Amino acid sequence: MSRHARTDSAHISPSAHYTGYVWYRHQLADPAFATTFGRWVHGLLAPITWGARVGFGLDIENFLLQRHLLIDARLTAAIEQGGVRQVVEIACGLSPRGQRFCQRYPELRYLEADLPAMAARKRLLLHSEGWLNGLHQVQSVNILAEQGAQSLTALFAGLDHNEPVLVITEGLVNYFERPVIEGFWTRLAQQLNQFPQGTYLTELYPDLREHPRYRQLRWGVGLVGRLTRGNYPLHYRNAEEIVAAFSNCGFRATQVLDPSEHGAALGLPPMSLPSLVRVIEARV
């Protein structure tokens, strides 16, 4: 792997502290998931997020809740209606989803995975609270590794290949340029094809030029890039481009879900503007 690729993969972990604190603030996470660093970053960005909300109607935390709760809803449906009993959450960061769903569904096998440093931190957090067991585990992975102990092949090796599997990535895709993330999707589809049913849930921020706050969105994207010391590319213009990309990567059926159409069911307040985020449900 090139030095550039290694550097890119390191950009993601700091944002995990911020989102972890957001989940805690909105009563989606136990206090154990709220870190001092996450609280500090949230306070640091508070004037900017307030200005975006008051001045332009762009509520950054609401966007995060839209994607998080819609992914939760699709995961719930997959478990209760689709018979899914094993879940892999890649780039898990400080997401509380594994702990919440393992408590709700004690028979669920939940494998969380992230870069080694973050995986070690998450493992320690879950272990210290008594949440880790034989069904809920944490493993290291690097989505850019094509082989070796941190590859997708190693990550999926211990799962039951006779049972359906569902994979989640949240807050990951838009940190990478399109060729890199599509390479990951292609390798992921190859892994999912080894199961009787494979589903992938993720989120994307498309390049919605028709959105009434597009100029402010581009400014926000630039800000995220500076804060994470990298780019934050918007890969696709619309749902058709997203579906085509997933098809080219080996997924046979892809749904592009707009949280604006599911807000009431998710318990979100009415949206004054169209959502900027899309949740993707892709199957092999």
Tab-separated table of C-alpha atoms in Angstrom:
chain	number	residue	atom	x	y	z
A	1	MET	CA	0.000	0.000	0.000
A	2	SER	CA	1.286	3.438	-0.885
A	3	ARG	CA	2.161	6.089	1.679
A	4	HIS	CA	-0.621	8.245	0.226
A	5	ALA	CA	-3.196	5.508	0.833
A	6	ARG	CA	-2.033	5.021	4.409
A	7	THR	CA	-2.305	8.744	5.058
A	8	ASP	CA	-5.817	8.880	3.601
A	9	SER	CA	-7.040	6.073	5.830
A	10	ALA	CA	-5.813	7.916	8.928
A	11	HIS	CA	-8.110	10.907	8.361
A	12	ILE	CA	-11.231	9.186	9.554
A	13	SER	CA	-10.680	8.435	13.236
A	14	PRO	CA	-10.842	12.030	14.669
A	15	SER	CA	-14.351	12.525	13.325
A	16	ALA	CA	-15.428	9.399	15.214
A	17	HIS	CA	-15.046	11.338	18.470
A	18	TYR	CA	-17.303	14.136	17.224
A	19	THR	CA	-20.063	11.821	15.990
A	20	GLY	CA	-19.757	9.708	19.142
A	21	TYR	CA	-20.519	12.796	21.180
A	22	VAL	CA	-23.447	13.699	18.907
A	23	TRP	CA	-25.003	10.250	19.443
A	24	TYR	CA	-24.627	10.719	23.187
A	25	ARG	CA	-26.192	14.212	23.072
A	26	HIS	CA	-29.236	12.797	21.326
A	27	GLN	CA	-29.637	9.878	23.737
A	28	LEU	CA	-28.533	7.278	21.221
A	29	ALA	CA	-25.410	6.254	23.153
A	30	ASP	CA	-24.332	5.381	26.657
A	31	PRO	CA	-22.116	8.045	28.330
A	32	ALA	CA	-19.153	5.693	27.867
A	33	PHE	CA	-19.117	6.596	24.147
A	34	ALA	CA	-18.739	10.344	24.806
A	35	THR	CA	-15.048	11.256	24.900
A	36	THR	CA	-13.389	14.414	26.196
A	37	PHE	CA	-11.986	15.065	22.735
A	38	GLY	CA	-15.413	14.628	21.165
A	39	ARG	CA	-16.913	17.105	23.622
A	40	TRP	CA	-14.107	19.592	22.863
A	41	VAL	CA	-14.532	19.319	19.085
A	42	HIS	CA	-18.287	19.707	19.439
A	43	GLY	CA	-17.789	22.889	21.452
A	44	LEU	CA	-15.188	24.185	19.007
A	45	LEU	CA	-17.558	23.758	16.062
A	46	ALA	CA	-20.639	25.019	17.913
A	47	PRO	CA	-20.450	28.618	16.529
A	48	ILE	CA	-20.112	27.290	12.975
A	49	THR	CA	-22.955	24.793	13.308
A	50	TRP	CA	-25.138	27.462	14.928
A	51	GLY	CA	-24.440	29.880	12.080
A	52	ALA	CA	-25.231	27.236	9.447
A	53	ARG	CA	-28.479	26.364	11.202
A	54	VAL	CA	-29.688	29.929	11.801
A	55	GLY	CA	-28.345	31.526	8.638
A	56	PHE	CA	-28.966	28.813	6.055
A	57	GLY	CA	-31.241	26.221	7.652
A	58	LEU	CA	-28.481	23.598	7.480
A	59	ASP	CA	-28.494	21.547	10.675
A	60	ILE	CA	-25.342	19.442	10.660
A	61	GLU	CA	-26.405	17.300	13.602
A	62	ASN	CA	-29.753	16.671	11.975
A	63	PHE	CA	-27.977	15.361	8.863
A	64	LEU	CA	-26.027	12.975	11.081
A	65	LEU	CA	-29.225	11.831	12.794
A	66	GLN	CA	-30.967	11.340	9.438
A	67	ARG	CA	-28.356	8.905	8.206
A	68	HIS	CA	-27.866	7.170	11.566
A	69	LEU	CA	-31.539	6.555	12.274
A	70	LEU	CA	-32.366	5.495	8.725
A	71	ILE	CA	-29.516	2.966	8.754
A	72	ASP	CA	-30.832	1.739	12.122
A	73	ALA	CA	-34.319	1.342	10.630
A	74	ARG	CA	-33.059	-0.651	7.645
A	75	LEU	CA	-30.951	-2.840	9.935
A	76	THR	CA	-33.971	-3.485	12.167
A	77	ALA	CA	-36.014	-4.533	9.134
A	78	ALA	CA	-33.236	-6.840	7.941
A	79	ILE	CA	-33.111	-8.565	11.333
A	80	GLU	CA	-36.841	-8.792	12.001
A	81	GLN	CA	-38.047	-9.422	8.446
A	82	GLY	CA	-34.998	-10.632	6.523
A	83	GLY	CA	-33.582	-13.153	8.973
A	84	VAL	CA	-30.183	-11.454	9.298
A	85	ARG	CA	-28.273	-12.768	12.341
A	86	GLN	CA	-24.748	-11.497	11.625
A	87	VAL	CA	-23.697	-7.891	11.098
A	88	VAL	CA	-20.323	-6.353	10.296
A	89	GLU	CA	-19.855	-2.628	10.966
A	90	ILE	CA	-16.695	-1.395	9.244
A	91	ALA	CA	-15.151	1.932	10.329
A	92	CYS	CA	-17.234	1.551	13.494
A	93	GLY	CA	-15.428	4.346	15.353
A	94	LEU	CA	-17.390	5.212	18.476
A	95	SER	CA	-20.721	4.184	17.011
A	96	PRO	CA	-23.064	2.855	19.718
A	97	ARG	CA	-25.029	0.774	17.213
A	98	GLY	CA	-23.363	-2.543	18.031
A	99	GLN	CA	-24.013	-2.205	21.759
A	100	ARG	CA	-27.611	-1.102	21.248
A	101	PHE	CA	-28.503	-3.828	18.758
A	102	CYS	CA	-26.783	-6.594	20.709
A	103	GLN	CA	-28.835	-5.632	23.754
A	104	ARG	CA	-32.021	-5.567	21.692
A	105	TYR	CA	-31.268	-8.838	19.864
A	106	PRO	CA	-29.206	-11.117	22.149
A	107	GLU	CA	-28.850	-13.775	19.416
A	108	LEU	CA	-27.264	-11.319	16.979
A	109	ARG	CA	-23.609	-11.759	16.021
A	110	TYR	CA	-22.095	-8.278	15.671
A	111	LEU	CA	-18.535	-7.737	14.453
A	112	GLU	CA	-17.180	-4.184	14.708
A	113	ALA	CA	-14.045	-3.257	12.768
A	114	ASP	CA	-11.785	-0.253	12.327
A	115	LEU	CA	-8.151	0.722	11.902
A	116	PRO	CA	-5.963	-0.859	14.620
A	117	ALA	CA	-5.734	2.121	17.000
A	118	MET	CA	-9.459	2.839	16.896
A	119	ALA	CA	-10.324	-0.861	17.076
A	120	ALA	CA	-8.168	-1.202	20.206
A	121	ARG	CA	-9.889	1.777	21.795
A	122	LYS	CA	-13.344	0.454	20.936
A	123	ARG	CA	-12.466	-3.013	22.225
A	124	LEU	CA	-11.257	-1.555	25.531
A	125	LEU	CA	-14.398	0.579	25.871
A	126	LEU	CA	-16.762	-2.334	25.240
A	127	HIS	CA	-14.759	-4.710	27.416
A	128	SER	CA	-14.619	-2.280	30.349
A	129	GLU	CA	-18.408	-1.940	30.280
A	130	GLY	CA	-18.919	-5.703	30.060
A	131	TRP	CA	-20.473	-5.535	26.592
A	132	LEU	CA	-18.073	-7.808	24.700
A	133	ASN	CA	-18.857	-11.509	24.424
A	134	GLY	CA	-18.608	-14.333	21.939
A	135	LEU	CA	-21.239	-12.753	19.704
A	136	HIS	CA	-20.109	-9.124	19.958
A	137	GLN	CA	-16.477	-8.632	18.965
A	138	VAL	CA	-14.068	-6.036	17.580
A	139	GLN	CA	-11.442	-6.678	14.898
A	140	SER	CA	-8.885	-4.567	13.038
A	141	VAL	CA	-9.411	-3.826	9.358
A	142	ASN	CA	-8.070	-1.459	6.730
A	143	ILE	CA	-10.424	-1.087	3.782
A	144	LEU	CA	-7.445	-0.301	1.531
A	145	ALA	CA	-5.647	-3.570	2.330
A	146	GLU	CA	-6.109	-6.070	-0.496
A	147	GLN	CA	-4.557	-8.955	1.436
A	148	GLY	CA	-3.173	-9.826	4.845
A	149	ALA	CA	-4.449	-9.776	8.418
A	150	GLN	CA	-6.302	-6.452	8.042
A	151	SER	CA	-7.976	-7.255	4.714
A	152	LEU	CA	-11.660	-7.865	4.104
A	153	THR	CA	-10.893	-11.530	3.449
A	154	ALA	CA	-9.499	-11.892	6.963
A	155	LEU	CA	-12.390	-9.921	8.450
A	156	PHE	CA	-15.073	-12.148	6.928
A	157	ALA	CA	-13.222	-15.429	7.408
A	158	GLY	CA	-14.675	-16.131	10.844
A	159	LEU	CA	-18.321	-15.593	9.906
A	160	ASP	CA	-20.841	-18.314	9.132
A	161	HIS	CA	-20.889	-18.456	5.349
A	162	ASN	CA	-24.139	-20.426	5.398
A	163	GLU	CA	-26.055	-17.491	6.896
A	164	PRO	CA	-26.972	-14.044	5.516
A	165	VAL	CA	-24.736	-11.131	6.436
A	166	LEU	CA	-25.281	-7.383	6.515
A	167	VAL	CA	-22.418	-4.869	6.345
A	168	ILE	CA	-22.573	-1.242	7.498
A	169	THR	CA	-20.235	1.670	6.905
A	170	GLU	CA	-21.271	5.077	8.226
A	171	GLY	CA	-19.262	8.267	7.912
A	172	LEU	CA	-16.682	6.623	5.658
A	173	VAL	CA	-17.403	6.868	1.946
A	174	ASN	CA	-16.976	10.598	1.293
A	175	TYR	CA	-13.503	10.677	2.795
A	176	PHE	CA	-12.102	8.835	-0.235
A	177	GLU	CA	-11.783	9.631	-3.910
A	178	ARG	CA	-14.139	7.712	-6.161
A	179	PRO	CA	-11.647	5.137	-7.567
A	180	VAL	CA	-10.551	4.228	-4.032
A	181	ILE	CA	-14.020	3.773	-2.575
A	182	GLU	CA	-15.238	1.888	-5.642
A	183	GLY	CA	-12.265	-0.443	-5.255
A	184	PHE	CA	-13.412	-1.121	-1.697
A	185	TRP	CA	-16.997	-1.709	-2.847
A	186	THR	CA	-15.791	-4.185	-5.469
A	187	ARG	CA	-13.807	-6.172	-2.896
A	188	LEU	CA	-16.751	-5.994	-0.500
A	189	ALA	CA	-19.158	-7.348	-3.133
A	190	GLN	CA	-16.773	-10.243	-3.739
A	191	GLN	CA	-16.879	-11.090	-0.039
A	192	LEU	CA	-20.666	-10.777	0.182
A	193	ASN	CA	-21.092	-13.116	-2.777
A	194	GLN	CA	-19.765	-15.917	-0.573
A	195	PHE	CA	-22.931	-15.749	1.573
A	196	PRO	CA	-26.490	-16.838	0.670
A	197	GLN	CA	-27.551	-13.205	1.079
A	198	GLY	CA	-25.346	-10.135	1.371
A	199	THR	CA	-26.560	-6.598	2.086
A	200	TYR	CA	-24.604	-3.366	2.411
A	201	LEU	CA	-25.861	-0.206	4.128
A	202	THR	CA	-23.990	3.068	3.830
A	203	GLU	CA	-24.558	6.770	3.267
A	204	LEU	CA	-23.469	9.225	0.604
A	205	TYR	CA	-23.520	12.976	0.194
A	206	PRO	CA	-24.243	13.423	-3.524
A	207	ASP	CA	-23.288	16.516	-5.488
A	208	LEU	CA	-26.820	17.983	-5.376
A	209	ARG	CA	-26.340	21.103	-7.477
A	210	GLU	CA	-30.078	21.741	-7.583
A	211	HIS	CA	-30.244	21.963	-3.783
A	212	PRO	CA	-31.201	25.496	-2.620
A	213	ARG	CA	-28.193	25.579	-0.300
A	214	TYR	CA	-25.659	24.128	-2.734
A	215	ARG	CA	-23.154	27.000	-2.378
A	216	GLN	CA	-23.194	26.679	1.411
A	217	LEU	CA	-22.864	22.907	1.065
A	218	ARG	CA	-19.697	23.331	-1.003
A	219	TRP	CA	-18.310	25.691	1.644
A	220	GLY	CA	-19.082	23.103	4.331
A	221	VAL	CA	-17.402	20.383	2.304
A	222	GLY	CA	-14.266	22.517	2.086
A	223	LEU	CA	-14.361	23.060	5.839
A	224	VAL	CA	-14.630	19.327	6.521
A	225	GLY	CA	-11.677	18.755	4.218
A	226	ARG	CA	-9.538	21.267	6.102
A	227	LEU	CA	-10.515	19.848	9.502
A	228	THR	CA	-9.643	16.305	8.418
A	229	ARG	CA	-6.525	17.316	6.478
A	230	GLY	CA	-7.836	15.746	3.296
A	231	ASN	CA	-10.558	15.955	0.671
A	232	TYR	CA	-14.275	15.323	1.078
A	233	PRO	CA	-15.368	14.575	-2.485
A	234	LEU	CA	-19.008	14.404	-3.559
A	235	HIS	CA	-18.952	11.512	-5.987
A	236	TYR	CA	-22.316	11.352	-7.772
A	237	ARG	CA	-24.933	13.782	-9.061
A	238	ASN	CA	-28.092	11.705	-8.569
A	239	ALA	CA	-29.605	8.329	-7.722
A	240	GLU	CA	-29.082	6.982	-11.239
A	241	GLU	CA	-25.328	7.568	-11.036
A	242	ILE	CA	-25.205	5.931	-7.596
A	243	VAL	CA	-27.079	2.826	-8.777
A	244	ALA	CA	-24.831	2.540	-11.831
A	245	ALA	CA	-21.682	2.784	-9.692
A	246	PHE	CA	-22.807	0.026	-7.331
A	247	SER	CA	-23.802	-2.147	-10.276
A	248	ASN	CA	-20.336	-1.728	-11.782
A	249	CYS	CA	-18.857	-2.798	-8.432
A	250	GLY	CA	-20.817	-6.066	-8.382
A	251	PHE	CA	-24.069	-5.225	-6.580
A	252	ARG	CA	-27.176	-6.476	-8.391
A	253	ALA	CA	-29.830	-4.338	-6.645
A	254	THR	CA	-29.410	-0.889	-5.101
A	255	GLN	CA	-31.888	1.404	-3.374
A	256	VAL	CA	-31.139	5.094	-2.815
A	257	LEU	CA	-33.143	6.243	0.206
A	258	ASP	CA	-33.883	9.914	0.915
A	259	PRO	CA	-34.324	10.619	4.656
A	260	SER	CA	-36.724	13.435	3.746
A	261	GLU	CA	-39.234	10.727	2.834
A	262	HIS	CA	-38.785	8.829	6.111
A	263	GLY	CA	-38.391	11.627	8.663
A	264	ALA	CA	-41.718	11.170	10.462
A	265	ALA	CA	-41.228	7.412	10.788
A	266	LEU	CA	-37.748	8.004	12.217
A	267	GLY	CA	-39.039	10.479	14.800
A	268	LEU	CA	-37.223	13.426	13.209
A	269	PRO	CA	-38.657	16.952	13.182
A	270	PRO	CA	-40.162	18.257	9.914
A	271	MET	CA	-37.485	19.236	7.399
A	272	SER	CA	-37.629	22.741	5.956
A	273	LEU	CA	-35.102	21.838	3.247
A	274	PRO	CA	-34.474	18.680	1.211
A	275	SER	CA	-31.979	16.346	2.836
A	276	LEU	CA	-28.371	16.435	1.661
A	277	VAL	CA	-27.638	12.825	2.587
A	278	ARG	CA	-28.728	9.560	0.988
A	279	VAL	CA	-28.709	6.115	2.580
A	280	ILE	CA	-27.775	3.288	0.221
A	281	GLU	CA	-29.028	-0.288	0.556
A	282	ALA	CA	-27.211	-2.529	-1.923
A	283	ARG	CA	-27.465	-6.284	-2.384
A	284	VAL	CA	-25.332	-8.780	-4.266
